[in-house]
CSV table of C-alpha atoms in Angstrom, one decimal:
chain,number,residue,atom,x,y,z
A,194,SER,CA,138.1,143.2,92.8
A,195,THR,CA,141.8,142.4,92.2
A,196,LEU,CA,144.4,144.6,93.6
A,197,SER,CA,146.9,146.2,91.1
A,198,SER,CA,150.5,146.1,92.0
A,199,SER,CA,150.5,149.8,92.3
A,200,SER,CA,148.0,149.8,95.1
A,201,ALA,CA,149.0,146.5,96.8
A,202,ALA,CA,150.7,148.0,99.9
A,203,SER,CA,148.4,151.0,100.3
A,204,ASP,CA,146.1,149.5,102.9
A,205,VAL,CA,146.0,151.3,106.2
A,206,TYR,CA,148.0,149.8,109.1
A,207,LYS,CA,145.7,148.4,111.7
A,208,ARG,CA,147.1,148.5,115.3
A,209,GLN,CA,150.5,148.1,116.9
A,210,ILE,CA,151.1,144.7,118.5
A,211,THR,CA,152.2,144.8,122.2
A,212,TYR,CA,154.0,142.4,124.4
A,213,ASN,CA,152.8,142.3,128.0
A,214,GLY,CA,151.4,145.8,127.4
A,215,LYS,CA,154.6,147.2,125.9
A,216,THR,CA,155.2,148.0,122.3
A,217,ILE,CA,157.3,145.5,120.4
A,218,ASP,CA,160.9,146.6,119.9
A,219,LYS,CA,161.9,148.6,116.8
A,220,LYS,CA,163.7,146.8,114.1
A,221,ASP,CA,167.5,147.2,114.0
A,222,SER,CA,167.2,148.1,110.4
A,223,ILE,CA,165.3,146.9,107.3
A,224,LYS,CA,167.5,144.9,105.0
A,225,GLY,CA,164.7,143.4,102.9
A,226,VAL,CA,161.6,141.2,102.8
A,227,VAL,CA,160.9,137.6,103.5
A,228,ILE,CA,158.4,135.7,101.4
A,229,HIS,CA,156.2,133.1,103.2
A,230,ASN,CA,153.4,130.7,102.3
A,231,ASP,CA,150.9,130.4,105.2
A,232,TYR,CA,150.1,126.7,104.8
A,233,GLY,CA,146.5,127.7,105.5
A,234,THR,CA,143.2,128.3,103.9
A,235,MET,CA,142.3,131.7,105.2
A,236,LYS,CA,142.1,134.9,103.2
A,237,PRO,CA,143.9,138.0,104.6
A,238,SER,CA,140.6,139.4,106.0
A,239,ASP,CA,140.1,136.2,107.9
A,240,TYR,CA,143.6,136.5,109.4
A,241,GLU,CA,142.9,139.9,111.1
A,242,ASN,CA,140.6,138.7,113.9
A,243,TRP,CA,142.5,135.4,114.2
A,244,LEU,CA,145.8,137.3,114.7
A,245,TYR,CA,144.3,139.7,117.2
A,246,LEU,CA,142.8,136.8,119.1
A,247,ARG,CA,146.1,135.0,119.2
A,248,GLU,CA,147.7,138.2,120.5
A,249,SER,CA,145.1,138.7,123.2
A,250,ASN,CA,145.6,135.0,124.3
A,251,GLY,CA,149.3,135.5,124.5
A,252,GLU,CA,149.9,133.3,121.5
A,253,TYR,CA,151.6,135.9,119.4
A,254,VAL,CA,154.9,134.1,120.2
A,255,ASN,CA,153.7,131.6,117.6
A,256,GLY,CA,154.6,134.2,115.0
A,257,TRP,CA,153.1,136.8,112.7
A,258,ALA,CA,154.2,138.8,109.7
A,259,ALA,CA,153.5,142.4,108.7
A,260,TYR,CA,151.5,141.5,105.6
A,261,TYR,CA,149.0,138.8,104.7
A,262,VAL,CA,148.1,138.9,101.0
A,263,ASN,CA,146.1,137.1,98.3
A,264,ARG,CA,145.0,138.1,94.8
A,265,ASN,CA,142.0,140.2,96.2
A,266,GLU,CA,143.1,141.5,99.6
A,267,VAL,CA,146.1,142.9,101.5
A,268,LEU,CA,146.1,143.0,105.3
A,269,TYR,CA,148.8,145.3,106.7
A,270,TYR,CA,148.7,143.8,110.2
A,271,HIS,CA,151.9,145.1,111.8
A,272,ASN,CA,154.0,148.3,111.5
A,273,ILE,CA,157.1,147.3,109.4
A,274,ASP,CA,159.4,149.4,111.5
A,275,TYR,CA,158.8,147.1,114.5
A,276,ALA,CA,160.0,143.5,115.0
A,277,GLU,CA,157.9,140.7,113.7
A,278,TRP,CA,158.2,137.1,114.8
A,279,HIS,CA,158.2,135.4,111.3
A,280,THR,CA,161.6,133.9,110.6
A,281,GLY,CA,162.4,131.8,113.6
A,282,ASN,CA,165.5,133.9,114.5
A,283,SER,CA,166.3,137.4,115.6
A,284,ARG,CA,168.3,138.3,112.5
A,285,GLY,CA,165.2,137.9,110.3
A,286,ASN,CA,162.7,139.2,112.9
A,287,TYR,CA,164.7,142.4,113.5
A,288,ASN,CA,165.8,143.1,109.9
A,289,TYR,CA,163.2,141.9,107.5
A,290,VAL,CA,159.6,142.5,106.7
A,291,GLY,CA,157.4,139.4,106.5
A,292,ILE,CA,154.9,138.9,103.7
A,293,GLU,CA,152.6,135.9,103.8
A,294,ALA,CA,151.0,134.6,100.6
A,295,THR,CA,147.8,133.1,101.9
A,296,GLU,CA,145.7,130.1,100.9
A,297,SER,CA,148.7,127.9,100.2
A,298,HIS,CA,147.3,124.7,101.8
A,299,PRO,CA,145.8,122.2,99.3
A,300,ALA,CA,142.4,122.4,101.2
A,301,ALA,CA,142.2,126.0,99.9
A,302,LYS,CA,141.6,124.4,96.5
A,303,LEU,CA,143.1,127.2,94.5
A,304,THR,CA,144.1,126.7,90.9
A,305,LYS,CA,147.7,127.1,90.0
A,306,LYS,CA,146.8,130.5,88.4
A,307,GLN,CA,145.0,131.7,91.5
A,308,PHE,CA,148.0,131.0,93.7
A,309,GLU,CA,150.4,132.5,91.2
A,310,ASP,CA,148.2,135.6,91.4
A,311,ASN,CA,148.6,135.5,95.2
A,312,GLU,CA,152.4,135.3,94.7
A,313,GLU,CA,152.3,138.2,92.3
A,314,ILE,CA,150.5,140.5,94.8
A,315,ALA,CA,152.9,139.3,97.5
A,316,PHE,CA,155.8,140.4,95.4
A,317,ALA,CA,154.2,143.7,94.4
A,318,VAL,CA,153.9,144.4,98.1
A,319,ALA,CA,157.5,143.4,98.6
A,320,ALA,CA,158.6,145.7,95.8
A,321,LYS,CA,156.6,148.6,97.2
A,322,VAL,CA,158.1,148.1,100.7
A,323,LEU,CA,161.6,147.9,99.3
A,324,LYS,CA,161.1,151.0,97.3
A,325,MET,CA,159.6,152.8,100.3
A,326,LYS,CA,162.7,151.9,102.3
A,327,GLY,CA,165.1,152.9,99.5
A,328,LEU,CA,166.3,149.3,98.9
A,329,PRO,CA,166.9,147.6,95.5
A,330,VAL,CA,164.7,144.7,94.4
A,331,ASN,CA,167.2,141.8,94.0
A,332,ARG,CA,168.2,138.4,95.4
A,333,SER,CA,169.8,140.0,98.5
A,334,THR,CA,166.8,142.0,99.5
A,335,VAL,CA,164.1,139.4,98.6
A,336,ARG,CA,164.6,136.4,100.9
A,337,LEU,CA,162.7,133.1,101.5
A,338,HIS,CA,161.8,131.9,105.0
A,339,ARG,CA,163.8,128.7,104.4
A,340,GLU,CA,167.0,130.8,104.2
A,341,PHE,CA,166.6,131.6,107.9
A,342,ILE,CA,165.8,128.3,109.5
A,343,GLY,CA,165.1,124.7,108.4
A,344,THR,CA,161.6,124.9,107.1
A,345,SER,CA,159.7,124.0,103.9
A,346,CYS,CA,158.3,127.6,103.7
A,347,PRO,CA,157.4,128.9,101.2
A,348,HIS,CA,156.3,125.4,100.4
A,349,LYS,CA,153.8,125.9,97.7
A,350,SER,CA,155.9,128.5,95.8
A,351,TRP,CA,158.8,126.1,96.1
A,352,ASP,CA,156.8,123.2,94.7
A,353,LEU,CA,155.3,125.2,91.8
A,354,HIS,CA,158.6,126.7,90.7
A,355,THR,CA,161.4,124.4,91.6
A,356,GLY,CA,160.0,121.1,92.8
A,357,SER,CA,163.6,120.1,93.7
A,358,ALA,CA,166.1,119.8,96.5
A,359,ASN,CA,166.8,122.7,98.9
A,360,THR,CA,169.9,124.0,97.3
A,361,ASP,CA,171.3,127.6,96.8
A,362,ASP,CA,170.7,127.2,93.1
A,363,ASN,CA,167.0,126.3,93.7
A,364,ILE,CA,166.7,129.2,96.2
A,365,ASN,CA,168.0,131.5,93.5
A,366,LYS,CA,165.7,129.9,90.9
A,367,LEU,CA,162.6,130.7,93.0
A,368,LYS,CA,163.8,134.2,93.8
A,369,ASP,CA,164.3,134.8,90.1
A,370,CYS,CA,160.9,133.4,89.4
A,371,LEU,CA,159.4,135.9,91.9
A,372,LEU,CA,161.6,138.8,90.7
A,373,TYR,CA,160.8,138.3,87.0
A,374,THR,CA,157.1,137.5,87.2
A,375,SER,CA,156.1,140.6,89.1
A,376,PRO,CA,154.9,143.5,86.9
A,377,SER,CA,157.7,145.9,87.5
A,378,PRO,CA,160.7,143.6,87.1
A,379,ARG,CA,159.1,141.8,84.1
A,380,ASP,CA,159.0,145.2,82.4
A,381,LYS,CA,162.7,145.8,83.1
A,382,ARG,CA,163.7,142.4,81.6
A,383,GLN,CA,161.9,142.8,78.3
């Protein structure tokens, strides 16, 4: 069954990640969310054990986000009030909530519509997180991974909606696409 935007972030948090047996540091603050594309083929439910295995093998340093989403599932992997390793720098890791739209690799063989549905759920989760933290939904609070470090992420969203050079105008174009294709913002724009 497909998740509705109203229930997208309601899944129960699984387990707190630890670092050498100690709880990961609390975030300095939450300033917004960061949209990612996983460049993988796994569904959110596939990520759960994979992420726990990475953690137990000490490979958590390779990164993780709080949420892994697609059009059918939402995995709330990590408590959003604690640091994540998802942006490649401490400013992002300690101030933003990471949301991975999964199945973005070509081998996942999703149609354009299926991936756009994944994006819509990712943004519904983002909007719910922002609302929960009392933050507005806008270009300042919805960020892209590529705004923090030199990366192509969110690669598939970028290719689908801009297909152009990495410029501030194209970053804003993609943010606007995400902001105005989600159910809540679309209603406001009409």
